[in-house]
Amino acid sequence: MSEGMGRILLAEDNANDVELTREALSGHNLANDIDVVRDGQEALEYLYREGSYAGRTTGDPIVILLDLKMPKVDGLEVLRRVKGDATMSHIPVVMLTSSNEERDLVESYRLGVNAYVVKPVDFAQFVDAVTKTGNFWAVLNNVPRRVPMPGA
Amino acid sequence: MKALLGRLTIPHRLLLANTLASSTALLVAGATLATLDERQSRADLIARRGTEADMIALHTGSALLFDDPASARTTLAVLKVKRNVENACIYTRTGRLFAEYVSSGAGCAPTPAFEGGPEHRRVGNRLLVARPIVVQDDRLGVVIIESNLDELAAHGRRILWSGLLVSIMAFAIGLAVSWRYQRSVSRPLLDLTRTAQDVSQRRDYDVRAPGPAPGEIGILVNSFNEMLAQIQERDHELIAAKSDLEGRVAERTQELARELGVRREAEDEVRRLNTALNSQLEEVTALNQEIESFSYSVSHDLRAPLRHVSGFVDLLRERAGDSLDDTSRRYLRVIAGGASQMGCLIDDLLAFSRMSRVELAQAEVPLPDLVEEVRQEAERGNGERPIEWLVHPLPRVRGDRAMLRVVFVNLLSNAVKYSKPVPAPRIEVGWTPGHNGQLTVFVRDNGVGFDMKYAGKLFGVFQRLHRAEDFEGTGIGLATVRRIVTRHGGSVWAESEVGRGSTFYVTLARTEGA
């Protein structure tokens, strides 16, 4: 994957899950393009180039993988902010979550999520789900590029 | 007078009437008799005086003839014995006073008061009687005897007094008789009056006017008594009806009070129950919320560590698998299997809990589509041996499609699962009509079956009749089925025989017109 393909933003508070997700994506050469933030607050700072991400030079991520339950600002709130902002709403957002609670699913789609993936307990299935998602949004999906990327 | 009469009692009135009647009769009779007697007395007096005058005329004819007044006077003197004769006068044919007899009074008038013939006249209280003195058809003079009427008056007085006496006696006797007689009339009337007063004042209908009484009064008394008897009868009926009515009113009042009490108790009970229910509802709601947040946490937080176990075991196997011995690799498989099994348990438990909490979305569900969809899904879990499916035409039912889907997923996947060891697996899905708009759907397999001894445990959570090594599963599926069917108002049961397959029955509500 070249720089021009853009980066994947993974918002996940659990280090184990971060590692497993990295491992799952690494099989498809996507691991090097992942930026990880550890909560919703950080995700928003990353997206809006604020705080510690004020000097970020990379363009908007090609896909955001959002954990639902996170400290400070949860995944649903990040989703709401992204989809409510005209400059961000084009970025595909995938919910990666332990929960298959219907209310979360319903709320996510109401807020405009692009995909909702329940992380299976079985690692093989987990890898399958994550790589498929990552591949689709990072490689196959043709995202409209409204915001020009500085590196392009 | 009328007022006075009005105040008199009946006996007095009767007495008065009788007395008046008898007195009037007596008076009329007395007066008549007295009048007749007076006339008779006068006639007698006139006749007597006439006779005396005739006698004197007879004896004084010669004295006149011979002009001998002395002889005439002697003859006249016989009148001395007659006390009432006041004077007697003899006049000649020429009207000259010839002889006179004077007892009292003014004496004879110089000329005669009569012309000649026998006649009499009453002047004041004097009676004058004249007779001619005739000798050989020759009228020589006239004799006039003048007498007072004292005799008549005395007789009249006598008659009056005796009449009065007789009247008084007759009156007294009449009064006595009348008094006696009026009692026979007035006593029944008085009795009647008293009885009527008693009745009206004391409302005592037991009294009776004493009888018997004669005639119309008797009829009156009898009628009155009969009337009293009727009134008494009616009074008794009225009293009986009244007491009956009062009794019934009292009874009804008691009943009402009882009913009211019962109702009040019932209302209190209802209120108490409502309060209890409300607080229970609150508890249940709170509990539900707790369960919900609990299962939410479970679904998020409990699955994550399992995923980590499973994930890192896999990574470990990938990285170091070749350097490990068989036992270590088996350990890794067991760890991964345990984590996976735990994940399934959590998923099933969450599904089970969700089935109890989620609201039913009632709709018309076409069973053929649903069953076919589920059948294809279940077929994927099948082993090598092909299953012979026999699905009868199924009706439409009322229920929550998603939940009913869970029911059939469990029933069909169970049927597939427990038919795997059988050489020729055969699964039948059909239905039979039931009562009260219900129908029974059955799923029959020819699988391993189970011992009916344990049928009661079949639908409990975590209850399994087979070892996990033989048949994978969490033991929650049938519990979920029962919960869903129960929430749909139906029931679920099973029939089986070890080695000959099982049949699961589910009652569901059929749609209108289905």
JSON list of C-alpha atoms in Angstrom, two decimals, chain B residues 218-370:
[
{"chain": "B", "resi": 218, "resn": "GLY", "atom": "CA", "xyz": [-129.81, -3.85, 63.67]},
{"chain": "B", "resi": 219, "resn": "ILE", "atom": "CA", "xyz": [-128.93, -3.76, 60.00]},
{"chain": "B", "resi": 220, "resn": "LEU", "atom": "CA", "xyz": [-126.84, -0.66, 60.63]},
{"chain": "B", "resi": 221, "resn": "VAL", "atom": "CA", "xyz": [-125.03, -2.30, 63.56]},
{"chain": "B", "resi": 222, "resn": "ASN", "atom": "CA", "xyz": [-124.44, -5.46, 61.57]},
{"chain": "B", "resi": 223, "resn": "SER", "atom": "CA", "xyz": [-123.20, -3.52, 58.58]},
{"chain": "B", "resi": 224, "resn": "PHE", "atom": "CA", "xyz": [-120.96, -1.47, 60.83]},
{"chain": "B", "resi": 225, "resn": "ASN", "atom": "CA", "xyz": [-119.59, -4.63, 62.45]},
{"chain": "B", "resi": 226, "resn": "GLU", "atom": "CA", "xyz": [-119.08, -6.23, 59.08]},
{"chain": "B", "resi": 227, "resn": "MET", "atom": "CA", "xyz": [-117.32, -3.12, 57.89]},
{"chain": "B", "resi": 228, "resn": "LEU", "atom": "CA", "xyz": [-115.17, -3.23, 61.01]},
{"chain": "B", "resi": 229, "resn": "ALA", "atom": "CA", "xyz": [-114.37, -6.86, 60.34]},
{"chain": "B", "resi": 230, "resn": "GLN", "atom": "CA", "xyz": [-113.33, -6.00, 56.81]},
{"chain": "B", "resi": 231, "resn": "ILE", "atom": "CA", "xyz": [-111.28, -3.07, 58.01]},
{"chain": "B", "resi": 232, "resn": "GLN", "atom": "CA", "xyz": [-109.75, -5.29, 60.68]},
{"chain": "B", "resi": 233, "resn": "GLU", "atom": "CA", "xyz": [-108.92, -7.88, 58.07]},
{"chain": "B", "resi": 234, "resn": "ARG", "atom": "CA", "xyz": [-107.40, -5.26, 55.83]},
{"chain": "B", "resi": 235, "resn": "ASP", "atom": "CA", "xyz": [-105.63, -3.74, 58.80]},
{"chain": "B", "resi": 236, "resn": "HIS", "atom": "CA", "xyz": [-104.17, -7.13, 59.62]},
{"chain": "B", "resi": 237, "resn": "GLU", "atom": "CA", "xyz": [-103.19, -7.62, 56.00]},
{"chain": "B", "resi": 238, "resn": "LEU", "atom": "CA", "xyz": [-101.71, -4.14, 56.00]},
{"chain": "B", "resi": 239, "resn": "ILE", "atom": "CA", "xyz": [-99.80, -4.79, 59.20]},
{"chain": "B", "resi": 240, "resn": "ALA", "atom": "CA", "xyz": [-98.63, -8.13, 57.86]},
{"chain": "B", "resi": 241, "resn": "ALA", "atom": "CA", "xyz": [-97.62, -6.54, 54.58]},
{"chain": "B", "resi": 242, "resn": "LYS", "atom": "CA", "xyz": [-95.95, -3.70, 56.43]},
{"chain": "B", "resi": 243, "resn": "SER", "atom": "CA", "xyz": [-94.01, -6.00, 58.72]},
{"chain": "B", "resi": 244, "resn": "ASP", "atom": "CA", "xyz": [-93.20, -8.20, 55.76]},
{"chain": "B", "resi": 245, "resn": "LEU", "atom": "CA", "xyz": [-92.05, -5.13, 53.88]},
{"chain": "B", "resi": 246, "resn": "GLU", "atom": "CA", "xyz": [-90.09, -3.90, 56.86]},
{"chain": "B", "resi": 247, "resn": "GLY", "atom": "CA", "xyz": [-88.55, -7.31, 57.20]},
{"chain": "B", "resi": 248, "resn": "ARG", "atom": "CA", "xyz": [-87.62, -7.33, 53.57]},
{"chain": "B", "resi": 249, "resn": "VAL", "atom": "CA", "xyz": [-86.31, -3.79, 53.76]},
{"chain": "B", "resi": 250, "resn": "ALA", "atom": "CA", "xyz": [-84.24, -4.72, 56.81]},
{"chain": "B", "resi": 251, "resn": "GLU", "atom": "CA", "xyz": [-83.06, -7.86, 55.10]},
{"chain": "B", "resi": 252, "resn": "ARG", "atom": "CA", "xyz": [-82.20, -5.99, 51.90]},
{"chain": "B", "resi": 253, "resn": "THR", "atom": "CA", "xyz": [-80.51, -3.27, 53.95]},
{"chain": "B", "resi": 254, "resn": "GLN", "atom": "CA", "xyz": [-78.42, -5.91, 55.66]},
{"chain": "B", "resi": 255, "resn": "GLU", "atom": "CA", "xyz": [-77.68, -7.52, 52.34]},
{"chain": "B", "resi": 256, "resn": "LEU", "atom": "CA", "xyz": [-76.71, -4.17, 50.87]},
{"chain": "B", "resi": 257, "resn": "ALA", "atom": "CA", "xyz": [-74.55, -3.41, 53.87]},
{"chain": "B", "resi": 258, "resn": "ARG", "atom": "CA", "xyz": [-72.97, -6.81, 53.50]},
{"chain": "B", "resi": 259, "resn": "GLU", "atom": "CA", "xyz": [-72.50, -6.31, 49.79]},
{"chain": "B", "resi": 260, "resn": "LEU", "atom": "CA", "xyz": [-71.15, -2.85, 50.43]},
{"chain": "B", "resi": 261, "resn": "GLY", "atom": "CA", "xyz": [-68.77, -4.27, 52.98]},
{"chain": "B", "resi": 262, "resn": "VAL", "atom": "CA", "xyz": [-67.71, -6.98, 50.59]},
{"chain": "B", "resi": 263, "resn": "ARG", "atom": "CA", "xyz": [-67.32, -4.47, 47.80]},
{"chain": "B", "resi": 264, "resn": "ARG", "atom": "CA", "xyz": [-65.37, -2.13, 50.02]},
{"chain": "B", "resi": 265, "resn": "GLU", "atom": "CA", "xyz": [-63.15, -4.99, 51.07]},
{"chain": "B", "resi": 266, "resn": "ALA", "atom": "CA", "xyz": [-62.77, -5.98, 47.46]},
{"chain": "B", "resi": 267, "resn": "GLU", "atom": "CA", "xyz": [-61.94, -2.40, 46.53]},
{"chain": "B", "resi": 268, "resn": "ASP", "atom": "CA", "xyz": [-59.44, -2.21, 49.36]},
{"chain": "B", "resi": 269, "resn": "GLU", "atom": "CA", "xyz": [-58.01, -5.49, 48.19]},
{"chain": "B", "resi": 270, "resn": "VAL", "atom": "CA", "xyz": [-57.84, -4.22, 44.63]},
{"chain": "B", "resi": 271, "resn": "ARG", "atom": "CA", "xyz": [-56.21, -1.02, 45.80]},
{"chain": "B", "resi": 272, "resn": "ARG", "atom": "CA", "xyz": [-53.76, -2.97, 47.92]},
{"chain": "B", "resi": 273, "resn": "LEU", "atom": "CA", "xyz": [-53.05, -5.30, 45.04]},
{"chain": "B", "resi": 274, "resn": "ASN", "atom": "CA", "xyz": [-52.68, -2.35, 42.71]},
{"chain": "B", "resi": 275, "resn": "THR", "atom": "CA", "xyz": [-50.25, -0.71, 45.05]},
{"chain": "B", "resi": 276, "resn": "ALA", "atom": "CA", "xyz": [-48.37, -3.96, 45.41]},
{"chain": "B", "resi": 277, "resn": "LEU", "atom": "CA", "xyz": [-48.52, -4.43, 41.67]},
{"chain": "B", "resi": 278, "resn": "ASN", "atom": "CA", "xyz": [-47.29, -0.92, 41.04]},
{"chain": "B", "resi": 279, "resn": "SER", "atom": "CA", "xyz": [-44.41, -1.30, 43.41]},
{"chain": "B", "resi": 280, "resn": "GLN", "atom": "CA", "xyz": [-43.70, -4.69, 41.89]},
{"chain": "B", "resi": 281, "resn": "LEU", "atom": "CA", "xyz": [-43.94, -3.13, 38.47]},
{"chain": "B", "resi": 282, "resn": "GLU", "atom": "CA", "xyz": [-41.47, -0.49, 39.54]},
{"chain": "B", "resi": 283, "resn": "GLU", "atom": "CA", "xyz": [-39.24, -3.20, 40.93]},
{"chain": "B", "resi": 284, "resn": "VAL", "atom": "CA", "xyz": [-39.60, -5.19, 37.76]},
{"chain": "B", "resi": 285, "resn": "THR", "atom": "CA", "xyz": [-38.90, -2.12, 35.66]},
{"chain": "B", "resi": 286, "resn": "ALA", "atom": "CA", "xyz": [-35.86, -1.33, 37.77]},
{"chain": "B", "resi": 287, "resn": "LEU", "atom": "CA", "xyz": [-34.83, -4.96, 37.56]},
{"chain": "B", "resi": 288, "resn": "ASN", "atom": "CA", "xyz": [-35.33, -4.95, 33.81]},
{"chain": "B", "resi": 289, "resn": "GLN", "atom": "CA", "xyz": [-33.17, -1.87, 33.51]},
{"chain": "B", "resi": 290, "resn": "GLU", "atom": "CA", "xyz": [-30.56, -3.52, 35.64]},
{"chain": "B", "resi": 291, "resn": "ILE", "atom": "CA", "xyz": [-30.73, -6.67, 33.57]},
{"chain": "B", "resi": 292, "resn": "GLU", "atom": "CA", "xyz": [-30.47, -4.60, 30.44]},
{"chain": "B", "resi": 293, "resn": "SER", "atom": "CA", "xyz": [-27.42, -2.71, 31.60]},
{"chain": "B", "resi": 294, "resn": "PHE", "atom": "CA", "xyz": [-26.03, -5.98, 32.91]},
{"chain": "B", "resi": 295, "resn": "SER", "atom": "CA", "xyz": [-26.47, -7.75, 29.60]},
{"chain": "B", "resi": 296, "resn": "TYR", "atom": "CA", "xyz": [-25.12, -4.69, 27.81]},
{"chain": "B", "resi": 297, "resn": "SER", "atom": "CA", "xyz": [-22.00, -4.89, 29.93]},
{"chain": "B", "resi": 298, "resn": "VAL", "atom": "CA", "xyz": [-21.84, -8.64, 29.44]},
{"chain": "B", "resi": 299, "resn": "SER", "atom": "CA", "xyz": [-22.09, -8.36, 25.70]},
{"chain": "B", "resi": 300, "resn": "HIS", "atom": "CA", "xyz": [-19.37, -5.74, 25.59]},
{"chain": "B", "resi": 301, "resn": "ASP", "atom": "CA", "xyz": [-17.01, -6.43, 28.42]},
{"chain": "B", "resi": 302, "resn": "LEU", "atom": "CA", "xyz": [-17.24, -10.20, 28.90]},
{"chain": "B", "resi": 303, "resn": "ARG", "atom": "CA", "xyz": [-16.67, -10.99, 25.27]},
{"chain": "B", "resi": 304, "resn": "ALA", "atom": "CA", "xyz": [-13.54, -8.84, 24.93]},
{"chain": "B", "resi": 305, "resn": "PRO", "atom": "CA", "xyz": [-11.28, -10.95, 27.22]},
{"chain": "B", "resi": 306, "resn": "LEU", "atom": "CA", "xyz": [-12.54, -14.11, 25.54]},
{"chain": "B", "resi": 307, "resn": "ARG", "atom": "CA", "xyz": [-11.67, -12.63, 22.20]},
{"chain": "B", "resi": 308, "resn": "HIS", "atom": "CA", "xyz": [-8.22, -11.84, 23.53]},
{"chain": "B", "resi": 309, "resn": "VAL", "atom": "CA", "xyz": [-7.75, -15.38, 24.85]},
{"chain": "B", "resi": 310, "resn": "SER", "atom": "CA", "xyz": [-8.90, -16.81, 21.57]},
{"chain": "B", "resi": 311, "resn": "GLY", "atom": "CA", "xyz": [-6.89, -14.34, 19.50]},
{"chain": "B", "resi": 312, "resn": "PHE", "atom": "CA", "xyz": [-3.59, -14.66, 21.34]},
{"chain": "B", "resi": 313, "resn": "VAL", "atom": "CA", "xyz": [-3.86, -18.46, 21.49]},
{"chain": "B", "resi": 314, "resn": "ASP", "atom": "CA", "xyz": [-4.18, -18.39, 17.73]},
{"chain": "B", "resi": 315, "resn": "LEU", "atom": "CA", "xyz": [-1.24, -15.99, 17.39]},
{"chain": "B", "resi": 316, "resn": "LEU", "atom": "CA", "xyz": [0.79, -18.19, 19.74]},
{"chain": "B", "resi": 317, "resn": "ARG", "atom": "CA", "xyz": [-0.06, -21.29, 17.69]},
{"chain": "B", "resi": 318, "resn": "GLU", "atom": "CA", "xyz": [0.93, -19.48, 14.49]},
{"chain": "B", "resi": 319, "resn": "ARG", "atom": "CA", "xyz": [4.19, -18.20, 15.91]},
{"chain": "B", "resi": 320, "resn": "ALA", "atom": "CA", "xyz": [5.30, -21.20, 18.01]},
{"chain": "B", "resi": 321, "resn": "GLY", "atom": "CA", "xyz": [3.10, -24.00, 16.74]},
{"chain": "B", "resi": 322, "resn": "ASP", "atom": "CA", "xyz": [5.87, -25.85, 15.02]},
{"chain": "B", "resi": 323, "resn": "SER", "atom": "CA", "xyz": [8.14, -25.84, 18.08]},
{"chain": "B", "resi": 324, "resn": "LEU", "atom": "CA", "xyz": [5.45, -27.20, 20.43]},
{"chain": "B", "resi": 325, "resn": "ASP", "atom": "CA", "xyz": [4.78, -30.86, 21.13]},
{"chain": "B", "resi": 326, "resn": "ASP", "atom": "CA", "xyz": [1.41, -32.45, 20.49]},
{"chain": "B", "resi": 327, "resn": "THR", "atom": "CA", "xyz": [0.23, -32.10, 24.09]},
{"chain": "B", "resi": 328, "resn": "SER", "atom": "CA", "xyz": [1.00, -28.38, 24.15]},
{"chain": "B", "resi": 329, "resn": "ARG", "atom": "CA", "xyz": [-0.80, -27.92, 20.86]},
{"chain": "B", "resi": 330, "resn": "ARG", "atom": "CA", "xyz": [-3.80, -29.85, 22.31]},
{"chain": "B", "resi": 331, "resn": "TYR", "atom": "CA", "xyz": [-3.75, -27.50, 25.30]},
{"chain": "B", "resi": 332, "resn": "LEU", "atom": "CA", "xyz": [-3.89, -24.54, 22.97]},
{"chain": "B", "resi": 333, "resn": "ARG", "atom": "CA", "xyz": [-6.84, -26.12, 21.13]},
{"chain": "B", "resi": 334, "resn": "VAL", "atom": "CA", "xyz": [-8.66, -26.70, 24.42]},
{"chain": "B", "resi": 335, "resn": "ILE", "atom": "CA", "xyz": [-8.05, -23.10, 25.50]},
{"chain": "B", "resi": 336, "resn": "ALA", "atom": "CA", "xyz": [-9.33, -21.78, 22.16]},
{"chain": "B", "resi": 337, "resn": "GLY", "atom": "CA", "xyz": [-12.33, -24.18, 22.26]},
{"chain": "B", "resi": 338, "resn": "GLY", "atom": "CA", "xyz": [-13.18, -23.09, 25.81]},
{"chain": "B", "resi": 339, "resn": "ALA", "atom": "CA", "xyz": [-13.07, -19.43, 24.86]},
{"chain": "B", "resi": 340, "resn": "SER", "atom": "CA", "xyz": [-15.21, -20.09, 21.81]},
{"chain": "B", "resi": 341, "resn": "GLN", "atom": "CA", "xyz": [-17.73, -22.14, 23.85]},
{"chain": "B", "resi": 342, "resn": "MET", "atom": "CA", "xyz": [-17.88, -19.34, 26.43]},
{"chain": "B", "resi": 343, "resn": "GLY", "atom": "CA", "xyz": [-18.57, -16.86, 23.63]},
{"chain": "B", "resi": 344, "resn": "CYS", "atom": "CA", "xyz": [-21.46, -19.02, 22.41]},
{"chain": "B", "resi": 345, "resn": "LEU", "atom": "CA", "xyz": [-22.86, -19.27, 25.93]},
{"chain": "B", "resi": 346, "resn": "ILE", "atom": "CA", "xyz": [-22.75, -15.53, 26.36]},
{"chain": "B", "resi": 347, "resn": "ASP", "atom": "CA", "xyz": [-24.40, -14.99, 22.98]},
{"chain": "B", "resi": 348, "resn": "ASP", "atom": "CA", "xyz": [-27.16, -17.50, 23.73]},
{"chain": "B", "resi": 349, "resn": "LEU", "atom": "CA", "xyz": [-27.73, -16.12, 27.23]},
{"chain": "B", "resi": 350, "resn": "LEU", "atom": "CA", "xyz": [-28.00, -12.62, 25.84]},
{"chain": "B", "resi": 351, "resn": "ALA", "atom": "CA", "xyz": [-30.43, -13.81, 23.18]},
{"chain": "B", "resi": 352, "resn": "PHE", "atom": "CA", "xyz": [-32.46, -15.61, 25.83]},
{"chain": "B", "resi": 353, "resn": "SER", "atom": "CA", "xyz": [-32.53, -12.54, 28.04]},
{"chain": "B", "resi": 354, "resn": "ARG", "atom": "CA", "xyz": [-33.44, -10.37, 25.07]},
{"chain": "B", "resi": 355, "resn": "MET", "atom": "CA", "xyz": [-36.41, -12.61, 24.24]},
{"chain": "B", "resi": 356, "resn": "SER", "atom": "CA", "xyz": [-37.86, -11.84, 27.67]},
{"chain": "B", "resi": 357, "resn": "ARG", "atom": "CA", "xyz": [-37.28, -8.12, 27.49]},
{"chain": "B", "resi": 358, "resn": "VAL", "atom": "CA", "xyz": [-38.02, -7.11, 23.96]},
{"chain": "B", "resi": 359, "resn": "GLU", "atom": "CA", "xyz": [-41.56, -6.01, 23.11]},
{"chain": "B", "resi": 360, "resn": "LEU", "atom": "CA", "xyz": [-43.50, -8.33, 20.84]},
{"chain": "B", "resi": 361, "resn": "ALA", "atom": "CA", "xyz": [-44.02, -6.89, 17.36]},
{"chain": "B", "resi": 362, "resn": "GLN", "atom": "CA", "xyz": [-47.22, -8.74, 16.47]},
{"chain": "B", "resi": 363, "resn": "ALA", "atom": "CA", "xyz": [-47.77, -9.29, 12.78]},
{"chain": "B", "resi": 364, "resn": "GLU", "atom": "CA", "xyz": [-49.00, -11.86, 10.33]},
{"chain": "B", "resi": 365, "resn": "VAL", "atom": "CA", "xyz": [-46.18, -14.31, 9.74]},
{"chain": "B", "resi": 366, "resn": "PRO", "atom": "CA", "xyz": [-46.31, -16.71, 6.78]},
{"chain": "B", "resi": 367, "resn": "LEU", "atom": "CA", "xyz": [-44.85, -19.90, 8.21]},
{"chain": "B", "resi": 368, "resn": "PRO", "atom": "CA", "xyz": [-43.93, -21.50, 4.83]},
{"chain": "B", "resi": 369, "resn": "ASP", "atom": "CA", "xyz": [-41.44, -18.71, 4.01]},
{"chain": "B", "resi": 370, "resn": "LEU", "atom": "CA", "xyz": [-40.04, -18.59, 7.52]}
]
